[in-house]
mmCIF file of C-alpha atoms in Angstrom:
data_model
loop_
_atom_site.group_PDB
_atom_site.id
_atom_site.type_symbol
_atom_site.label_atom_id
_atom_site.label_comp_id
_atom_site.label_asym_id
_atom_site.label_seq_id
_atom_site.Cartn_x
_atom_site.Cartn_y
_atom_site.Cartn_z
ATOM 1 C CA UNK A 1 85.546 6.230 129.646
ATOM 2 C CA UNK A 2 82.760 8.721 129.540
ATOM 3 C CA UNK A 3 82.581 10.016 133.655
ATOM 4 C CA UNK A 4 79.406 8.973 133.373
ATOM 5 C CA UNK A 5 76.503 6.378 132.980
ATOM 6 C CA UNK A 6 76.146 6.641 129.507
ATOM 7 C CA UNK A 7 78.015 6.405 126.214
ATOM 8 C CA UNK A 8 79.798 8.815 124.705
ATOM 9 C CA UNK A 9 77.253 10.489 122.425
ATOM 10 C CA UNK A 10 77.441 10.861 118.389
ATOM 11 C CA UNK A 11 79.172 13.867 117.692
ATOM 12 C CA UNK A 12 77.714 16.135 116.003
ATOM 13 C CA UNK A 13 78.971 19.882 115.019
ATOM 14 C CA UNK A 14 77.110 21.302 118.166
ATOM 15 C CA UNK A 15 78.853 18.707 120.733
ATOM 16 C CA UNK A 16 82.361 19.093 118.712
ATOM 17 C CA UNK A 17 82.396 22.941 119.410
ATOM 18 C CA UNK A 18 81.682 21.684 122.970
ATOM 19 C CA UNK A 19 84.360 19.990 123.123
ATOM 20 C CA UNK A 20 86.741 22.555 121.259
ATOM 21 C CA UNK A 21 85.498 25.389 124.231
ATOM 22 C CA UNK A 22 86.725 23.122 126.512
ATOM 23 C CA UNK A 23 90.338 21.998 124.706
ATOM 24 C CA UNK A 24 90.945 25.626 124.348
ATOM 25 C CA UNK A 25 90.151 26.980 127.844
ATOM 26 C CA UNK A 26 91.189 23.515 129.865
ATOM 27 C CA UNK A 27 93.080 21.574 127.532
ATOM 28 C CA UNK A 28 91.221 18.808 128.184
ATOM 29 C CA UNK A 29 86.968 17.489 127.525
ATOM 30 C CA UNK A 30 85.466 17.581 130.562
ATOM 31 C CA UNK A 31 83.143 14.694 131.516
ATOM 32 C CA UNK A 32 80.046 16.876 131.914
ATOM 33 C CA UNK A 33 80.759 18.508 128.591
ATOM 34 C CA UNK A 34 80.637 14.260 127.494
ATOM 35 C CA UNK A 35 77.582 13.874 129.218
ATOM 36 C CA UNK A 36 75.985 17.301 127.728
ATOM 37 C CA UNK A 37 76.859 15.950 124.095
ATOM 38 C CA UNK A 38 73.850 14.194 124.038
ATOM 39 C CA UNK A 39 71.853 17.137 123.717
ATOM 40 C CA UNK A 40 74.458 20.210 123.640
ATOM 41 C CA UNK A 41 71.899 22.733 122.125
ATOM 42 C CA UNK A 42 69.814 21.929 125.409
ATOM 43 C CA UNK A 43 72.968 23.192 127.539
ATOM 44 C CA UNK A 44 73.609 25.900 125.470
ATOM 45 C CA UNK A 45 69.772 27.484 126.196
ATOM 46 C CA UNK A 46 70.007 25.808 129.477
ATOM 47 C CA UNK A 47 72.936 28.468 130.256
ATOM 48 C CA UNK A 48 71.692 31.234 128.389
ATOM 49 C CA UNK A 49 68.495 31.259 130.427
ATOM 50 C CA UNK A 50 70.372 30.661 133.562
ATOM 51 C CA UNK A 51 72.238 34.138 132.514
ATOM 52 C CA UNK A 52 69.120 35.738 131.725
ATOM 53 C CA UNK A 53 67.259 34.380 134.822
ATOM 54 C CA UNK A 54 70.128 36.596 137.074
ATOM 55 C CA UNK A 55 70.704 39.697 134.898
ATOM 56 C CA UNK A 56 68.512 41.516 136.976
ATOM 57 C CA UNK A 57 69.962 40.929 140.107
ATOM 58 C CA UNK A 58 72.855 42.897 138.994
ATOM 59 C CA UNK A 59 75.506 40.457 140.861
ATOM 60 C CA UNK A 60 79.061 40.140 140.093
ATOM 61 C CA UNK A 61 80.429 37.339 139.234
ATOM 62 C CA UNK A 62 81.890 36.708 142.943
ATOM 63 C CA UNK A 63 77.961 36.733 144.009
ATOM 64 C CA UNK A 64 77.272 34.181 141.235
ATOM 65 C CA UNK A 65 79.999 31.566 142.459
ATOM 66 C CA UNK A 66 78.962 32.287 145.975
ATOM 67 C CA UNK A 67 75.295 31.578 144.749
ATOM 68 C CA UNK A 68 76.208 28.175 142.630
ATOM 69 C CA UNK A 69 78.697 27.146 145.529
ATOM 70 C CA UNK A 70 75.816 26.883 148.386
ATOM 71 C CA UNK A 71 73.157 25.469 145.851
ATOM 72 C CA UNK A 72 75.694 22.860 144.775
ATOM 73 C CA UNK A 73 76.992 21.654 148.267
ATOM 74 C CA UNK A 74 73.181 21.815 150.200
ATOM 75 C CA UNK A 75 72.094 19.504 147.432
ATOM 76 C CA UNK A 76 75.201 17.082 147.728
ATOM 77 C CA UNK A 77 76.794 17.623 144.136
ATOM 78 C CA UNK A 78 80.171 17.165 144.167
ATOM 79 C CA UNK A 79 81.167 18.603 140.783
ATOM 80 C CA UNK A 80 79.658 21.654 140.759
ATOM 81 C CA UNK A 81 80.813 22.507 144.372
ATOM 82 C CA UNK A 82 84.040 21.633 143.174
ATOM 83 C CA UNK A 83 84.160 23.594 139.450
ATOM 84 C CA UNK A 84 82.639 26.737 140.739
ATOM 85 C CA UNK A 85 84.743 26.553 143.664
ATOM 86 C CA UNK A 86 87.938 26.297 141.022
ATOM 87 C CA UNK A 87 86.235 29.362 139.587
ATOM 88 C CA UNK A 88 85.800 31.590 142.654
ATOM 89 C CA UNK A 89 89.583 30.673 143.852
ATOM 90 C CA UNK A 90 90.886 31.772 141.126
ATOM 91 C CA UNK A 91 89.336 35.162 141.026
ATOM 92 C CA UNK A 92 88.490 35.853 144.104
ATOM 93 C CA UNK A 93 90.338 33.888 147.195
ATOM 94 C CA UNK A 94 90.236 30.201 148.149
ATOM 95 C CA UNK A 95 88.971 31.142 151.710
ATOM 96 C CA UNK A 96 86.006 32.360 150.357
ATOM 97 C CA UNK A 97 84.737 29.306 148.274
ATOM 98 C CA UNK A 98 85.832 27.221 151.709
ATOM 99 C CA UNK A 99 83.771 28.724 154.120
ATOM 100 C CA UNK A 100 80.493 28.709 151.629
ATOM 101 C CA UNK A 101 80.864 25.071 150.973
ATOM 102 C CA UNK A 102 81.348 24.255 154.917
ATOM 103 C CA UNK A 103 78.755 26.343 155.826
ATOM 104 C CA UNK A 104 80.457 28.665 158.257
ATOM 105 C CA UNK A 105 80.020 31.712 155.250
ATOM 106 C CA UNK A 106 82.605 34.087 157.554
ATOM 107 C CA UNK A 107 84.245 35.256 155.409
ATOM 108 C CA UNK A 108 81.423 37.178 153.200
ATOM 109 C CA UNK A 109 79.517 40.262 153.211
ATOM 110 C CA UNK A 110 75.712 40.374 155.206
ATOM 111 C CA UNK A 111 74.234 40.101 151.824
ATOM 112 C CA UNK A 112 76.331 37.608 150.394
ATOM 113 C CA UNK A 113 75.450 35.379 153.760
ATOM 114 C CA UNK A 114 71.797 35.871 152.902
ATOM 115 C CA UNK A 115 72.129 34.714 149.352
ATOM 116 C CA UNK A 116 74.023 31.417 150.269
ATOM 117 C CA UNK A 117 71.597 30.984 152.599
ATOM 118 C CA UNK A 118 68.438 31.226 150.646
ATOM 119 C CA UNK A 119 70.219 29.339 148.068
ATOM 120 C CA UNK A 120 70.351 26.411 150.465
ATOM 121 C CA UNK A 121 66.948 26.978 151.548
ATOM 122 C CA UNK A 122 65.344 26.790 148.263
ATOM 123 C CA UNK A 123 67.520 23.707 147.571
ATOM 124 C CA UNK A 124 66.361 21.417 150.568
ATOM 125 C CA UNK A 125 63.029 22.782 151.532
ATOM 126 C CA UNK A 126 61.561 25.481 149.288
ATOM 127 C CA UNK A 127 57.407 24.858 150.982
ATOM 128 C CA UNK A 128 59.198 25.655 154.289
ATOM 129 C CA UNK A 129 60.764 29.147 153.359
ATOM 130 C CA UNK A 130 58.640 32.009 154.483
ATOM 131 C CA UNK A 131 57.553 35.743 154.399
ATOM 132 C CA UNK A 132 60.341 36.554 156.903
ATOM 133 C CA UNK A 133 62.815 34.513 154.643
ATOM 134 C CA UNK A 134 62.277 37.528 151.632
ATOM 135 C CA UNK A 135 62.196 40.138 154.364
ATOM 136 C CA UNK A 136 65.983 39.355 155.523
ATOM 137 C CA UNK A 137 66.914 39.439 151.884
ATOM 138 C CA UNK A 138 65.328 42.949 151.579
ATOM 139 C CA UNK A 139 67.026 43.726 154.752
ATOM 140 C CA UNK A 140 70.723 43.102 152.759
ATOM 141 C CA UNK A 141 69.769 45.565 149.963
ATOM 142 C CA UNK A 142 67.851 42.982 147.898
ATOM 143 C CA UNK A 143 64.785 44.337 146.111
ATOM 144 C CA UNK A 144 61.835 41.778 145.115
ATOM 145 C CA UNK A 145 62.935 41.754 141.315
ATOM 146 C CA UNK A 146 66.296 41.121 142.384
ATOM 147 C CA UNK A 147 65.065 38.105 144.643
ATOM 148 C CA UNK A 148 63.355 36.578 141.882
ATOM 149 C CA UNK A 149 66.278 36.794 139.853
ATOM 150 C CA UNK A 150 68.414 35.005 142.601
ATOM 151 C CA UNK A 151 65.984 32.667 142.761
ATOM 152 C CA UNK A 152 65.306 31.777 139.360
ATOM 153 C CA UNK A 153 69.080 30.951 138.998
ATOM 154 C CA UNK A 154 69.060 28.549 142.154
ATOM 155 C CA UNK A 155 66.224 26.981 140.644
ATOM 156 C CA UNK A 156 67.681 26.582 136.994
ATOM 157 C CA UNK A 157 71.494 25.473 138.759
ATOM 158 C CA UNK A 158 69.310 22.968 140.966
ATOM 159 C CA UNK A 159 68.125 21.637 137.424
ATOM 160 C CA UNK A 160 71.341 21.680 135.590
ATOM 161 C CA UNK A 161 73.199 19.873 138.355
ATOM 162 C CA UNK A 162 70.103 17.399 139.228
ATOM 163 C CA UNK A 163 70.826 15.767 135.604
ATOM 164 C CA UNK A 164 74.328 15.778 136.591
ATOM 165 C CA UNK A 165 74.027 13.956 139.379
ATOM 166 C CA UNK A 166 71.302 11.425 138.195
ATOM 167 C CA UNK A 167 73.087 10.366 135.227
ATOM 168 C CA UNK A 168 76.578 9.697 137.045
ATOM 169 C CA UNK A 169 78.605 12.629 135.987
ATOM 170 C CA UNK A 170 81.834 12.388 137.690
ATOM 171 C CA UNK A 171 84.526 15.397 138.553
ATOM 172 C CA UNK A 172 87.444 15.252 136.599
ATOM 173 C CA UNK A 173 90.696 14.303 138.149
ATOM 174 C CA UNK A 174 92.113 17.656 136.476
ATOM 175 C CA UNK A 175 89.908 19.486 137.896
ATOM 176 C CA UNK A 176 90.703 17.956 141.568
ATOM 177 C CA UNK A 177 94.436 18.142 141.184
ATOM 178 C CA UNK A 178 93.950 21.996 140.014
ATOM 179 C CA UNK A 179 91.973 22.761 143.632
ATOM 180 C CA UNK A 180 94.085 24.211 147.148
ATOM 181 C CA UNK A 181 93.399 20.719 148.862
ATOM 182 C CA UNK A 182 91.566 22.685 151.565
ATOM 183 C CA UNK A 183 89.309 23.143 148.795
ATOM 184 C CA UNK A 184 89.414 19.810 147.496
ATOM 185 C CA UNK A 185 89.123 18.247 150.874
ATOM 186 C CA UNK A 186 86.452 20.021 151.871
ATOM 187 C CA UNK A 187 83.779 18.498 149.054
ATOM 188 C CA UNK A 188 83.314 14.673 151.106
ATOM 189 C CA UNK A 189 79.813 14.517 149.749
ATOM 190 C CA UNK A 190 78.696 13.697 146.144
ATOM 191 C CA UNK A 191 80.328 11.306 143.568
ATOM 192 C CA UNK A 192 84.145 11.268 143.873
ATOM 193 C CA UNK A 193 86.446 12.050 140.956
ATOM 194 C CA UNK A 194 86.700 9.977 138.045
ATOM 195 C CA UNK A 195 89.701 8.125 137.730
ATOM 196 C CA UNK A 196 92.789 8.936 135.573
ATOM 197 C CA UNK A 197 92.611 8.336 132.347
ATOM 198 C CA UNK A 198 96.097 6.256 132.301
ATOM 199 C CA UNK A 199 95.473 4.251 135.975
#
């Protein structure tokens, strides 16, 4: 079983030290890390231009879950929603990742509620955002090379989990149990969670 559409891919040095990033941190190969294998020196600059893409924005790495979070869930992709959510929970505080990914955002700051929503903007209509859009992210603190930089990284995560999502990718059921089921309950859109491996 792949968690995904295709095969498993031929491994190759570049997909094995995939894999061995993921034993080591996780303990187990995570099916978009399979998926990736198929061209893992495409995720590897995929990411790195990703990082460079929001270097100028300055953000923490709070803003950057918060960011990945609302693009994620406004385009309907489960996995993401759910491993950046794992991310921000355990570094910052479940309530936070829970009230980006149902929309209500309370519990951030003004300009962390502007982010998430341009993120979500960009994602569903990006023709439809306007001058006034940019002006409310200015209003937050945000300056115009910043705003690029935010984004540029919507755009590049909108890419990233795009292929994800087209080529069946599914959450891993480690990743699920590991969630606050408030959390985990929360993500009803996107593909569910692959099965376990011994069901």
């Amino acid at each position: 079983m792949t968690g995904s559409f295709l095969d498993e891919p031929p491994m190759s040095e570049q997909a094995q030290a995939l894999y061995d990033e993921d034993l080591a941190e996780d303990g187990y190969v995570w099916n978009g890390t399979r998926l990736w294998g198929h061209q893992p020196e495409t995720l590897n600059r995929l990411f790195e231009l990703m990082s460079r893409a929001l270097a100028p924005s300055g953000l923490g790495f709070r803003q950057r879950g918060v960011l990945v979070i609302a693009t994620a869930s406004a385009l309907g992709d489960s996995y993401c929603s759910l491993a950046s959510s794992g991310k921000l929970t355990r570094e910052s505080a479940a309530e936070v990742a829970l009230d980006v990914l149902n929309g209500t955002d309370a519990g951030l700051t003004d300009q962390e509620q502007a982010m998430a929503e341009w993120a979500r903007k960009v994602v569903r209509d990006p023709n439809a955002t306007t001058a006034a859009d940019i002006q409310a992210l200015r209003g937050c603190g945000l300056d115009d090379r910043q705003i690029f930089a935010i984004t540029a990284f919507v755009a590049l995560r909108l890419a990233y989990a795009t292929i994800n999502d087209a080529l069946g990718a599914q959450p891993d059921p480690q990743l699920l149990q590991s969630l606050p089921p408030p959390v985990r309950d929360a993500v009803t859109f996107g593909r569910p969670a692959a099965a376990p491996a011994d069901s």
